[in-house]
Coordinates of C-alpha atoms in Angstrom, one line a residue:
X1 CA 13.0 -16.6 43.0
X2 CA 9.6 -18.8 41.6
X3 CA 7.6 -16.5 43.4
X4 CA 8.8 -13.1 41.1
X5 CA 7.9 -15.2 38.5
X6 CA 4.8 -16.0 39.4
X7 CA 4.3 -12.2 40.1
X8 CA 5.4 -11.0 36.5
X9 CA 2.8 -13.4 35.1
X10 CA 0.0 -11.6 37.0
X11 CA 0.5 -8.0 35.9
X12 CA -2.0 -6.6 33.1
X13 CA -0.9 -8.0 29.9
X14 CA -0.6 -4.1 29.1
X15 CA 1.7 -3.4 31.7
X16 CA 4.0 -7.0 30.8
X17 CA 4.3 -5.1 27.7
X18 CA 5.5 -1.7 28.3
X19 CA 8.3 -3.7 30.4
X20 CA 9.9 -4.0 27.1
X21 CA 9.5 -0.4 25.9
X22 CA 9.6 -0.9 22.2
X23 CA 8.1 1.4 20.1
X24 CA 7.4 -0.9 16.6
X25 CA 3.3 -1.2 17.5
X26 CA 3.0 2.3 16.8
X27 CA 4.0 2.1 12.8
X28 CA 1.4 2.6 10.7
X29 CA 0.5 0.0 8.6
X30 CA -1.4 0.1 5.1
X31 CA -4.9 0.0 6.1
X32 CA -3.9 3.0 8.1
X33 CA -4.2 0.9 11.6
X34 CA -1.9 2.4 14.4
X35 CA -1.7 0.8 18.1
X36 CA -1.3 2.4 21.1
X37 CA 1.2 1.4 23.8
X38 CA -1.2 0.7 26.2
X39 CA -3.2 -1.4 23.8
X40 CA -3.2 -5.1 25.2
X41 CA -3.5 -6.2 21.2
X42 CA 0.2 -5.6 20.5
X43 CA 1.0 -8.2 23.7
X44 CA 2.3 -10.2 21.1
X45 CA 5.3 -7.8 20.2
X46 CA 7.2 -8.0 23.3
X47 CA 9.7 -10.1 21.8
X48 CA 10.3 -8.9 18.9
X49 CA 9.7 -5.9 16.7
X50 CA 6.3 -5.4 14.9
X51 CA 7.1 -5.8 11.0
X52 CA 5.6 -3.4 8.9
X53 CA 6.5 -2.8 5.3
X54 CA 6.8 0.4 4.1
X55 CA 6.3 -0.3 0.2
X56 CA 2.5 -0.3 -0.2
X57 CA 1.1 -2.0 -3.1
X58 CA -1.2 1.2 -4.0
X59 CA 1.6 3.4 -3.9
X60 CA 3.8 1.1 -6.7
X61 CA 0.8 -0.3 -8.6
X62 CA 0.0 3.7 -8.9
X63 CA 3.8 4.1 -9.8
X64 CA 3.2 2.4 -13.2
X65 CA 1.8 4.6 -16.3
X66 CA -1.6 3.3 -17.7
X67 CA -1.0 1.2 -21.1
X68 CA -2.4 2.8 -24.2
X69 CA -4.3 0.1 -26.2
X70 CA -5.2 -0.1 -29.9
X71 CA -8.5 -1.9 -29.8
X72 CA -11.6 -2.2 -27.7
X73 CA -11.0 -5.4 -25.5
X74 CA -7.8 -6.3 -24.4
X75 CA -6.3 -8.7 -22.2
X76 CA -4.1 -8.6 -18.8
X77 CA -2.0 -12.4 -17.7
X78 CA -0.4 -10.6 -15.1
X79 CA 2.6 -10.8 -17.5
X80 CA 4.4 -13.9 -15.7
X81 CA 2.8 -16.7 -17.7
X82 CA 2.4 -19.7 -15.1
X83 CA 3.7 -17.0 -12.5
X84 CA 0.8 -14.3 -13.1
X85 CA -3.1 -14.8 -12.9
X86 CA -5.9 -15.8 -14.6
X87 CA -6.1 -13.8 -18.2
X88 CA -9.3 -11.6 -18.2
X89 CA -10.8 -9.3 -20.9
X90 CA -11.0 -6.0 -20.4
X91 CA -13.6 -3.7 -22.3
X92 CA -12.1 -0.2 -22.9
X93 CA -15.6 1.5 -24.5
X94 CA -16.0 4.1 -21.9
X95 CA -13.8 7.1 -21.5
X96 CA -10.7 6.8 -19.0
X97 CA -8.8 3.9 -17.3
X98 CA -9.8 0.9 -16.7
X99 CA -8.1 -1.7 -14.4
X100 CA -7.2 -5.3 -14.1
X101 CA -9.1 -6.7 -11.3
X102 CA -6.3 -8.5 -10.4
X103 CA -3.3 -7.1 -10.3
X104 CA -4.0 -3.6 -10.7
X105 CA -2.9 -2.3 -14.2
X106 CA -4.8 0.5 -15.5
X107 CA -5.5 0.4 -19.3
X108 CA -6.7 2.8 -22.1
X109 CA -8.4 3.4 -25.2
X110 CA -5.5 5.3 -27.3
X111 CA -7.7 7.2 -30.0
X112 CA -4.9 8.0 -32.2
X113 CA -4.6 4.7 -33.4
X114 CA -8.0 3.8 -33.5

C-alpha cells in the first residue's frame, strides 16, 4: 500500500493536480491573470479552492462621483481619521479630475462657486 504512495508522489506535479479536477485556477483575477489547468503554478490549489474576489477596487473606487471643490487646493484624510491615510494637498488648477494618490478619490474645480 506504501508503494502507491510512493507512486502518487512521482507523477508531474501537473498531472497530481488535475487528480482533483477543480476548476477555481481558471477565475480571473484583477490584474487580468488566468491559469490554465495544466499550469504546474496552481499545484498549490489542490486542496482547496483558489479565492478570488470579485469586487475590484477600480470598479468601486470608479463607483463614487468626483467631489466638486470650492477652492484651488484641497485636502483628502481618507475620511477615517486614525483609520485613513496620510492627509495630502491636492492642486485643482488644471481642467478635469484630479485624484488622491492614495485612496483613489477624484476631485474637482467647481467654477460656479468660485
Amino acid at each position: 500500500m506504501a508503494l502507491n504512495g510512493v507512486k502518487f508522489l512521482r507523477l508531474p506535479i501537473y498531472l497530481r493536480y488535475r487528480l482533483y479536477g477543480t476548476e477555481s485556477a481558471a477565475t480571473v483575477t484583477h490584474t487580468g491573470q488566468t491559469f490554465s489547468l495544466n499550469d504546474p503554478s496552481v499545484a498549490r490549489f489542490t486542496i482547496g479552492d483558489k479565492l478570488v474576489n470579485k469586487q475590484f477596487a477600480e470598479k468601486l473606487i470608479a463607483e463614487v462621483p468626483p467631489i466638486a471643490c470650492k477652492e484651488n487646493i484641497t485636502s483628502c484624510d481618507g475620511g477615517g481619521g486614525a483609520l485613513g491615510h496620510p492627509k495630502v494637498y491636492i492642486n485643482l488648477d488644471q481642467p478635469g479630475n484630479h485624484a488622491c494618490g492614495y485612496c483613489g478619490l477624484r476631485f474637482y474645480l467647481d467654477k460656479k462657486s468660485h
